[in-house]
Coordinates of C-alpha atoms in Angstrom, one line a residue:
X1 CA 101.7 54.1 -24.1
X2 CA 98.9 55.6 -26.1
X3 CA 99.5 55.4 -29.8
X4 CA 98.1 58.2 -31.9
X5 CA 97.7 57.7 -35.6
X6 CA 98.6 60.9 -37.3
X7 CA 97.0 63.1 -38.3
X8 CA 95.1 63.3 -35.0
X9 CA 92.6 65.8 -36.4
X10 CA 91.8 65.0 -40.0
X11 CA 90.5 67.3 -42.8
X12 CA 91.0 71.1 -42.6
X13 CA 92.3 71.5 -39.0
X14 CA 95.3 73.8 -39.3
X15 CA 97.3 76.0 -36.9
X16 CA 96.7 73.9 -33.8
X17 CA 96.8 75.6 -30.4
X18 CA 96.7 72.9 -27.7
X19 CA 96.1 73.3 -24.0
X20 CA 95.6 70.7 -21.2
X21 CA 93.2 71.5 -18.3
X22 CA 93.4 68.7 -15.7
X23 CA 92.6 65.5 -17.6
X24 CA 91.2 67.3 -20.6
X25 CA 93.0 68.3 -23.8
X26 CA 91.7 71.0 -26.1
X27 CA 92.9 72.0 -29.6
X28 CA 91.8 75.2 -31.3
X29 CA 92.2 75.3 -35.1
X30 CA 91.6 77.9 -37.8
X31 CA 88.3 78.0 -39.6
X32 CA 89.0 80.9 -42.0
X33 CA 85.7 82.0 -43.7
X34 CA 83.5 79.2 -42.3
X35 CA 81.0 80.1 -39.6
X36 CA 80.7 79.6 -36.6
X37 CA 84.4 80.6 -36.1
X38 CA 87.2 78.6 -34.5
X39 CA 87.0 74.9 -34.1
X40 CA 87.8 73.4 -30.7
X41 CA 88.3 69.7 -30.4
X42 CA 88.4 67.8 -27.1
X43 CA 90.1 64.6 -26.0
X44 CA 90.9 62.8 -22.8
X45 CA 93.4 60.3 -24.2
X46 CA 95.0 62.2 -27.2
X47 CA 93.7 59.4 -29.5
X48 CA 90.0 60.1 -29.7
X49 CA 88.8 63.6 -30.4
X50 CA 85.5 65.3 -30.9
X51 CA 84.5 68.8 -31.9
X52 CA 83.1 70.3 -28.7
X53 CA 82.7 74.0 -29.5
X54 CA 82.8 76.8 -32.1
X55 CA 82.9 79.8 -29.8
X56 CA 82.5 82.6 -32.3
X57 CA 78.8 82.3 -33.1
X58 CA 77.6 85.9 -33.0
X59 CA 78.2 88.7 -35.5
X60 CA 79.2 90.9 -32.7
X61 CA 82.2 88.5 -32.1
X62 CA 82.9 87.9 -35.8
X63 CA 81.6 89.6 -38.9
X64 CA 83.0 88.0 -42.1
X65 CA 80.5 89.1 -44.7
X66 CA 82.6 90.3 -47.6
X67 CA 85.8 88.6 -46.5
X68 CA 87.9 87.0 -49.2
X69 CA 88.4 83.3 -49.7
X70 CA 90.8 82.0 -47.0
X71 CA 90.2 85.2 -45.0
X72 CA 88.5 85.2 -41.6
X73 CA 89.8 83.3 -38.7
X74 CA 93.6 82.8 -38.8
X75 CA 95.6 80.9 -36.2
X76 CA 93.6 81.1 -32.9
X77 CA 95.4 80.7 -29.6
X78 CA 93.6 78.9 -26.7
X79 CA 95.0 79.2 -23.2
X80 CA 93.6 78.7 -19.7
X81 CA 94.4 80.9 -16.7
X82 CA 92.6 82.5 -13.7
X83 CA 89.7 80.1 -14.1
X84 CA 89.0 81.3 -17.6
X85 CA 89.6 80.0 -21.1
X86 CA 91.2 82.8 -23.2
X87 CA 90.8 82.7 -27.0
X88 CA 92.8 85.0 -29.2
X89 CA 92.0 85.2 -32.9
X90 CA 92.5 87.2 -36.1
X91 CA 89.7 88.2 -38.5
X92 CA 91.6 88.7 -41.8
X93 CA 89.5 90.9 -44.0
X94 CA 92.1 91.3 -46.7
X95 CA 95.3 89.2 -47.2
X96 CA 96.4 89.0 -50.8
X97 CA 98.7 91.6 -52.2
X98 CA 100.8 94.3 -50.4
X99 CA 98.4 95.0 -47.5
X100 CA 96.9 92.8 -44.7
X101 CA 93.8 94.0 -43.0
X102 CA 94.0 91.8 -39.9
X103 CA 92.2 92.6 -36.7
X104 CA 93.0 90.7 -33.5
X105 CA 90.6 90.1 -30.6
X106 CA 90.2 88.3 -27.2
X107 CA 87.2 86.4 -25.9
X108 CA 86.9 84.5 -22.6
X109 CA 84.7 81.9 -21.1
X110 CA 84.5 79.9 -17.8
X111 CA 83.8 76.7 -19.7
X112 CA 85.0 75.5 -23.1
X113 CA 81.4 75.4 -24.2
X114 CA 80.8 79.0 -23.1
X115 CA 79.2 81.3 -22.6
X116 CA 81.9 83.2 -24.6
X117 CA 82.3 86.9 -23.9
X118 CA 82.0 89.8 -26.3
X119 CA 85.3 90.5 -28.0
X120 CA 88.0 92.8 -26.7
X121 CA 89.8 94.5 -29.6
X122 CA 93.6 94.2 -29.3
X123 CA 95.5 95.4 -32.4
X124 CA 95.8 95.2 -36.2
X125 CA 99.6 95.2 -36.7
X126 CA 99.8 91.6 -37.9
X127 CA 98.3 88.2 -37.6
X128 CA 98.7 85.0 -35.5
X129 CA 98.3 86.6 -32.1
X130 CA 99.0 84.6 -29.0
X131 CA 98.6 85.3 -25.2
X132 CA 101.2 84.2 -22.7
X133 CA 100.3 84.1 -18.9
X134 CA 103.6 84.6 -17.0
X135 CA 104.0 83.1 -13.5
X136 CA 104.2 86.6 -12.0
X137 CA 100.6 87.3 -13.1
X138 CA 101.4 89.5 -16.0
X139 CA 100.0 88.7 -19.5
X140 CA 101.8 89.3 -22.8
X141 CA 100.5 89.4 -26.4
X142 CA 102.8 88.3 -29.2
X143 CA 102.0 88.5 -32.9
X144 CA 103.9 88.8 -36.2
X145 CA 104.1 92.3 -37.7
X146 CA 103.3 92.9 -41.4
X147 CA 105.5 95.4 -43.2
X148 CA 104.0 96.6 -46.5
X149 CA 106.8 98.9 -47.5
X150 CA 108.7 98.1 -50.7
X151 CA 112.1 96.6 -50.1
X152 CA 111.4 95.5 -46.6
X153 CA 110.8 92.0 -45.3
X154 CA 107.0 91.8 -45.1
X155 CA 107.3 89.3 -42.3
X156 CA 108.8 91.9 -40.1
X157 CA 109.3 90.0 -36.8
X158 CA 107.4 89.1 -33.6
X159 CA 105.9 92.0 -31.6
X160 CA 105.5 91.8 -27.8
X161 CA 103.2 94.0 -25.7
X162 CA 101.6 93.7 -22.3
X163 CA 97.9 93.0 -21.9
X164 CA 96.0 94.4 -18.9
X165 CA 93.0 92.3 -17.8
X166 CA 91.9 95.1 -15.6
X167 CA 91.9 97.7 -18.3
X168 CA 91.0 95.1 -21.0
X169 CA 93.5 96.5 -23.5
X170 CA 97.1 96.4 -24.5
X171 CA 99.4 98.7 -22.5
X172 CA 103.0 99.8 -22.5
X173 CA 105.6 99.8 -25.2
X174 CA 105.5 97.6 -28.4
X175 CA 108.8 95.7 -28.8
X176 CA 110.0 93.6 -31.8
X177 CA 111.7 90.7 -30.0
X178 CA 112.5 88.3 -32.8
X179 CA 113.2 88.9 -36.5
X180 CA 113.2 85.2 -37.4
X181 CA 115.9 83.0 -39.0
X182 CA 117.2 82.4 -42.5
X183 CA 114.2 80.2 -43.1
X184 CA 112.1 83.4 -43.4
X185 CA 108.4 84.2 -43.1
X186 CA 108.3 84.2 -39.3
X187 CA 104.8 83.9 -37.9
X188 CA 102.7 81.8 -35.5
X189 CA 104.4 82.8 -32.2
X190 CA 103.8 81.1 -28.9
X191 CA 105.8 81.7 -25.6
X192 CA 106.4 79.1 -23.0
X193 CA 108.4 79.3 -19.7
X194 CA 110.6 76.4 -18.4
X195 CA 113.5 76.4 -15.9
X196 CA 113.9 80.2 -16.1
X197 CA 113.9 80.4 -19.8
X198 CA 111.3 82.0 -22.1
X199 CA 110.9 79.8 -25.2
X200 CA 109.6 81.3 -28.4
X201 CA 108.1 78.8 -30.8
X202 CA 107.4 80.2 -34.2
X203 CA 106.4 79.0 -37.7
X204 CA 108.7 79.8 -40.6
X205 CA 109.3 78.9 -44.2
X206 CA 105.7 79.5 -45.5
X207 CA 102.9 77.0 -45.0
X208 CA 103.6 74.8 -48.0
X209 CA 106.6 72.5 -48.9
X210 CA 109.3 74.4 -46.9
X211 CA 107.2 74.9 -43.8
X212 CA 108.9 74.5 -40.4
X213 CA 108.6 75.2 -36.7
X214 CA 111.6 76.9 -35.0
X215 CA 112.6 77.6 -31.4
X216 CA 114.5 80.4 -29.7
X217 CA 115.0 81.2 -26.0
X218 CA 115.9 84.0 -23.7
X219 CA 116.3 84.6 -19.9
X220 CA 114.0 87.7 -20.4
X221 CA 110.7 87.8 -22.1
X222 CA 112.0 91.0 -23.9
X223 CA 115.0 89.1 -25.4
X224 CA 117.5 88.9 -26.9
X225 CA 116.4 85.4 -28.2
X226 CA 119.0 82.8 -29.0
X227 CA 118.0 80.4 -31.9
X228 CA 118.1 76.7 -31.0
X229 CA 121.2 74.9 -32.4
X230 CA 120.4 72.7 -35.3
X231 CA 117.2 74.5 -35.9
X232 CA 114.4 73.8 -37.0
X233 CA 112.4 71.7 -34.5
X234 CA 110.4 70.1 -37.2
X235 CA 110.0 70.2 -41.0
X236 CA 109.2 68.0 -44.0
X237 CA 111.3 70.1 -46.4
X238 CA 113.6 68.0 -48.6
X239 CA 111.7 64.8 -47.7
X240 CA 109.1 64.2 -50.4
X241 CA 108.9 60.6 -49.4
X242 CA 107.2 61.4 -46.1
X243 CA 103.4 60.8 -45.7
X244 CA 103.1 64.0 -43.6
X245 CA 104.2 67.0 -45.6
X246 CA 104.3 70.8 -44.7
X247 CA 105.1 70.1 -41.0
X248 CA 105.3 73.3 -39.0
X249 CA 103.2 75.8 -37.2
X250 CA 102.5 74.3 -33.8
X251 CA 102.2 74.6 -30.0
X252 CA 103.5 72.7 -27.0
X253 CA 101.6 70.9 -24.2
X254 CA 102.9 69.4 -21.0
X255 CA 101.2 66.1 -20.1
X256 CA 100.3 65.1 -16.6
X257 CA 103.2 62.7 -16.3
X258 CA 105.7 65.5 -17.1
X259 CA 106.3 64.5 -20.7
X260 CA 105.7 67.0 -23.5
X261 CA 104.1 67.0 -26.9
X262 CA 103.9 69.1 -30.0
X263 CA 100.7 69.7 -32.0
X264 CA 101.6 70.9 -35.5
X265 CA 100.0 71.3 -38.8
X266 CA 100.7 68.9 -41.8
X267 CA 99.3 67.9 -45.1
X268 CA 98.7 64.6 -46.8
X269 CA 99.1 65.5 -50.5
X270 CA 97.7 63.4 -53.4
X271 CA 100.1 62.0 -55.9
X272 CA 99.9 65.2 -57.9
X273 CA 101.0 67.2 -54.9
X274 CA 97.6 68.9 -54.1
X275 CA 95.9 68.6 -50.8
X276 CA 92.1 68.4 -51.0
X277 CA 91.9 67.7 -47.3
X278 CA 93.8 70.9 -46.5
X279 CA 96.1 71.2 -43.6
X280 CA 95.5 68.9 -40.7
X281 CA 96.8 68.5 -37.1
X282 CA 99.4 65.9 -36.0
X283 CA 101.1 65.1 -32.7
X284 CA 104.7 64.4 -31.9
X285 CA 106.6 63.6 -28.7
X286 CA 109.0 66.2 -27.3
X287 CA 112.0 65.6 -25.1
X288 CA 114.2 68.2 -23.5
X289 CA 117.9 68.0 -24.4
X290 CA 120.4 70.4 -22.8
X291 CA 117.7 73.0 -22.3
X292 CA 116.1 72.7 -25.8
X293 CA 112.9 70.9 -27.0
X294 CA 113.7 68.2 -29.5
X295 CA 111.5 65.6 -31.3
X296 CA 111.5 62.5 -29.2
X297 CA 112.3 60.5 -32.4
X298 CA 115.7 62.2 -32.4
X299 CA 115.2 63.7 -35.9
X300 CA 113.5 66.7 -37.3
X301 CA 110.8 65.0 -39.5
X302 CA 107.2 64.2 -38.4
X303 CA 106.3 60.6 -37.6
X304 CA 103.1 58.8 -38.6
X305 CA 102.6 57.6 -35.0
X306 CA 102.9 59.6 -31.7
X307 CA 103.5 57.4 -28.6
X308 CA 101.9 59.5 -25.9
X309 CA 101.4 59.0 -22.1
X310 CA 99.6 56.0 -20.8
X311 CA 96.1 57.4 -20.6
X312 CA 92.8 55.5 -20.1
X313 CA 91.0 55.0 -23.4
X314 CA 88.1 57.4 -23.8
X315 CA 86.0 57.1 -27.0
X316 CA 83.2 59.5 -28.0
X317 CA 80.0 58.6 -29.8
X318 CA 80.6 58.6 -33.5
X319 CA 78.8 61.1 -35.7
X320 CA 76.1 59.1 -37.6
X321 CA 76.8 58.8 -41.4
X322 CA 73.3 60.0 -42.1
X323 CA 71.8 63.2 -40.7
X324 CA 68.0 63.0 -40.9
X325 CA 67.6 66.7 -39.7
X326 CA 65.2 65.6 -37.0
X327 CA 66.9 67.6 -34.2
X328 CA 66.1 71.1 -33.2
X329 CA 69.6 72.4 -34.1
X330 CA 72.1 71.4 -36.7
X331 CA 74.9 69.1 -35.7
X332 CA 78.2 70.8 -34.9
X333 CA 79.9 69.3 -38.0
X334 CA 77.9 71.8 -40.2
X335 CA 79.2 75.2 -41.2
X336 CA 78.4 77.9 -43.7
X337 CA 80.7 80.4 -45.5
X338 CA 80.7 83.8 -43.8
X339 CA 77.3 83.6 -42.2
X340 CA 75.6 81.6 -39.5
X341 CA 73.9 78.5 -40.9
X342 CA 70.7 79.4 -39.0
X343 CA 70.5 82.6 -41.0
X344 CA 70.1 80.8 -44.3
X345 CA 68.4 77.6 -43.2
X346 CA 65.6 76.3 -40.9
X347 CA 64.9 73.0 -39.2
X348 CA 61.6 74.2 -37.8
X349 CA 59.9 75.4 -41.1
X350 CA 59.3 71.7 -42.0
X351 CA 60.2 69.3 -39.2
X352 CA 62.4 66.5 -40.4
X353 CA 63.9 68.5 -43.2
X354 CA 66.6 71.1 -43.6
X355 CA 65.1 74.0 -45.5
X356 CA 67.7 76.2 -47.3
X357 CA 66.4 79.6 -48.2
X358 CA 67.6 80.8 -51.6
X359 CA 70.0 83.7 -51.3
X360 CA 72.9 85.1 -53.3
X361 CA 75.0 83.3 -55.9
X362 CA 77.2 80.4 -55.0
X363 CA 80.1 82.8 -55.8
X364 CA 79.0 85.5 -53.3
X365 CA 81.3 86.6 -50.5
X366 CA 78.4 88.0 -48.5
X367 CA 75.2 86.0 -47.9
X368 CA 74.8 82.7 -49.7
X369 CA 72.7 79.7 -48.6
X370 CA 75.2 76.9 -48.3
X371 CA 75.5 74.4 -45.5
X372 CA 78.4 71.9 -45.6
X373 CA 80.8 69.7 -43.7
X374 CA 84.5 68.9 -44.1
X375 CA 85.8 66.2 -46.3
X376 CA 88.0 64.2 -43.9
X377 CA 89.2 61.2 -46.0
X378 CA 90.6 60.9 -49.5
X379 CA 87.7 58.5 -50.5
X380 CA 84.3 59.8 -49.6
X381 CA 80.7 59.5 -50.8
X382 CA 78.0 62.2 -50.1
X383 CA 74.3 61.7 -50.9
X384 CA 71.2 63.8 -50.3
X385 CA 67.5 63.7 -51.0
X386 CA 66.0 67.0 -52.1
X387 CA 62.6 68.5 -52.9
X388 CA 62.8 71.6 -55.0
X389 CA 60.4 73.3 -57.5
X390 CA 62.1 76.1 -59.4
X391 CA 60.0 78.7 -61.1
X392 CA 62.7 80.1 -63.4
X393 CA 66.4 79.7 -64.3
X394 CA 67.6 82.0 -61.6
X395 CA 66.6 79.6 -58.9
X396 CA 68.7 76.5 -58.3
X397 CA 69.5 74.0 -55.5
X398 CA 71.6 70.9 -55.1
X399 CA 74.7 69.1 -53.9
X400 CA 78.2 70.8 -53.7
X401 CA 81.8 69.9 -53.4
X402 CA 83.0 73.3 -52.3
X403 CA 86.5 74.6 -51.6
X404 CA 85.8 78.3 -52.1
X405 CA 83.7 80.7 -54.2
X406 CA 86.4 80.3 -56.9
X407 CA 86.7 76.5 -56.7
X408 CA 83.7 74.2 -56.6
X409 CA 81.5 71.6 -58.3
X410 CA 77.7 72.1 -58.1
X411 CA 75.3 69.3 -59.1
X412 CA 72.0 71.3 -59.2
X413 CA 68.4 71.5 -60.3
X414 CA 67.0 74.5 -62.0
X415 CA 64.4 75.3 -64.6
X416 CA 65.2 75.2 -68.3
X417 CA 63.5 76.1 -71.6
X418 CA 62.7 72.4 -72.2
X419 CA 62.0 71.2 -68.6
X420 CA 60.4 72.3 -65.4
X421 CA 63.1 70.5 -63.5
X422 CA 66.5 70.1 -65.1
X423 CA 69.6 68.6 -63.6
X424 CA 72.9 70.2 -64.5
X425 CA 76.6 70.4 -63.4
X426 CA 78.5 73.5 -62.7
X427 CA 82.3 73.7 -62.4
X428 CA 84.3 76.6 -61.1
X429 CA 88.1 76.4 -61.4
X430 CA 90.2 79.4 -60.3
X431 CA 87.1 81.6 -60.9
X432 CA 86.4 80.3 -64.4
X433 CA 82.8 79.0 -64.5
X434 CA 82.0 76.2 -67.0
X435 CA 79.1 73.7 -67.4
X436 CA 80.7 70.4 -68.3
X437 CA 77.6 68.4 -69.1
X438 CA 76.1 69.6 -72.3
X439 CA 72.7 68.0 -72.0
X440 CA 70.6 68.7 -68.9
X441 CA 68.7 65.8 -67.4
X442 CA 64.9 66.2 -67.3
X443 CA 63.3 65.5 -64.0
X444 CA 59.8 66.8 -64.6
X445 CA 57.3 65.2 -62.2
X446 CA 60.0 63.9 -59.8
X447 CA 59.3 65.0 -56.2
X448 CA 62.3 63.4 -54.4
X449 CA 65.5 64.0 -56.2
X450 CA 68.5 62.0 -55.0
X451 CA 72.0 63.5 -55.7
X452 CA 75.3 61.9 -55.0
X453 CA 79.0 62.6 -55.4
X454 CA 82.1 60.3 -54.9
X455 CA 85.6 61.5 -54.4
X456 CA 88.4 59.1 -54.8
X457 CA 91.8 60.8 -54.4
X458 CA 92.0 63.2 -57.3
X459 CA 88.8 62.0 -59.1
X460 CA 85.2 63.2 -58.5
X461 CA 82.1 61.7 -60.0
X462 CA 78.4 62.7 -59.9
X463 CA 75.2 60.7 -59.9
X464 CA 71.4 61.1 -59.6
X465 CA 68.5 58.9 -58.9
X466 CA 64.7 59.1 -59.2
X467 CA 64.0 56.4 -56.6
X468 CA 67.0 56.4 -54.3
X469 CA 67.9 52.9 -55.4
X470 CA 69.2 53.1 -59.0
X471 CA 71.8 55.8 -59.6
X472 CA 72.9 57.1 -63.0
X473 CA 76.1 58.9 -63.8
X474 CA 76.1 62.5 -64.6
X475 CA 78.7 63.0 -67.3
X476 CA 82.2 61.7 -66.7
X477 CA 84.9 61.9 -64.0
X478 CA 86.5 65.2 -63.2
X479 CA 89.5 66.5 -61.4
X480 CA 88.9 66.7 -57.7
X481 CA 92.3 68.2 -56.9
X482 CA 91.2 71.7 -58.1
X483 CA 89.6 71.8 -54.7
X484 CA 92.9 72.4 -52.9
X485 CA 95.1 75.1 -51.4
X486 CA 97.8 74.5 -54.0
X487 CA 95.4 75.2 -57.0
X488 CA 93.7 78.2 -55.6
X489 CA 94.5 81.8 -56.8
X490 CA 96.9 83.1 -55.5
X491 CA 96.8 80.2 -53.0
X492 CA 94.5 79.0 -50.2
X493 CA 94.6 77.8 -46.7
X494 CA 91.4 75.7 -46.1
X495 CA 90.1 72.4 -47.5
X496 CA 87.2 70.8 -49.4
X497 CA 83.6 70.7 -48.0
X498 CA 80.6 68.6 -49.2
X499 CA 77.1 69.8 -48.6
X500 CA 73.9 71.5 -49.9
X501 CA 73.2 74.8 -51.5
X502 CA 70.2 76.9 -52.7
X503 CA 70.2 80.2 -54.7
X504 CA 67.5 82.6 -55.7
X505 CA 69.1 85.2 -57.8
X506 CA 65.8 87.1 -58.3
X507 CA 65.7 87.8 -54.5
X508 CA 62.3 86.1 -53.9
X509 CA 64.0 83.5 -51.5
X510 CA 62.5 80.3 -52.9
X511 CA 63.5 77.4 -50.7
X512 CA 64.7 73.8 -51.1
X513 CA 64.0 71.1 -48.6
X514 CA 66.6 68.4 -47.9
X515 CA 65.3 65.2 -46.2
X516 CA 68.6 63.9 -45.2
X517 CA 72.4 64.1 -46.0
X518 CA 74.6 61.0 -45.9
X519 CA 78.4 61.3 -45.6
X520 CA 80.5 58.1 -45.8
X521 CA 84.2 57.5 -45.8
X522 CA 85.1 54.7 -48.3
X523 CA 87.7 52.2 -47.4

């Protein structure tokens, strides 16, 4: 048996949609406001995974400029049929408050690496769309419906409508096939067919402590759907002792040997209950008992280890700890909020360096120059070497720990009254901007500026060096757990990133050059 240590996909990999094509497994996860959109990971043994594609890489497919924090890509669905990969996704342009502006699309590709098509617009009635390919050749879209009316349940149920590949649009009547259970907040639907039954797998209970995955079935795709006895399928609710919390929102896959598995989201909270790594993806074994899917463990709680089918070990080359920016394109681990990294950076302007071109403020929801990668362990160290010559105080560049435009730390160089190059620290907590280090550090005459941050559980520290050998602390330790879903306003759905940023608030687009970036997981 292959033993998978959970989570299988670490650090901001939520809402997994898993599919097997021959000997290859693929999982699509949500990327929210980070560009390119949708993260697809690939494995041949369910143990070793690598990011192989981010399909939404053109503004014609995905325009997120102006989207709110934790907007953008919600809960993609990846399926394979008729020789094509089908990717369904939501672009959430507004989500907090009474209304949801959520637009759902379909793109296809003959290969997981593309080329991916231009999008087909589907609907905007709710989020978490999923495409089911029935064995009679018909295709069906399901998504939750959002009800904004006062006094109504805003999670109004699961809608079903047929999709016509020939006409490239939804056709026929819209039906509400499932209103959910007493757990409430029904979303994340997927349909599967087995032994003449249509199985509806949904997420319920909200995406935090009381999250769960539930199952219902029907002989007809139109319903009525009977809820599984002793529902839910999986949940961490009422089990604070578990390492994997918030277990829910998932999808099924049948292995080649006939066994089944569930890919589901989870969290690994810090001791204070906050999750800087965001929601991650875990795997659990599934067994069928009296026509219902059950956890192979016999319970309803997630296990730390999934014992999968006996597959040949297949490891991938590891991403180097240091990126020297000496390739023609950025590595797939790098993303930017709301815009393509190539729009705000260049690897060609100065070979061997990543040049960030100063754009809008670090709090902009439109076009800011920030390139970063996920934090994927609770103990990490990130270091970079930067060259930057600011002309005035509105130009700045440096190292970030970045959850959102409302929650970040920014160790940056700018110009001050007393220095041509001054190092300072900026903190933003729930939109409240402060400068925790009273005295700026003078770096006049220093060409290569080395910046470092270290995160250890809920603590974050900052350092600088003039020579890359001796590092000096910048101020004191701070609270890293502000970079989490639970501390966001009103809440959030992503995870912390570490990376590089550059701003030119005067609009002259002064650049900063980064020689390398080093990301290490400690212990």
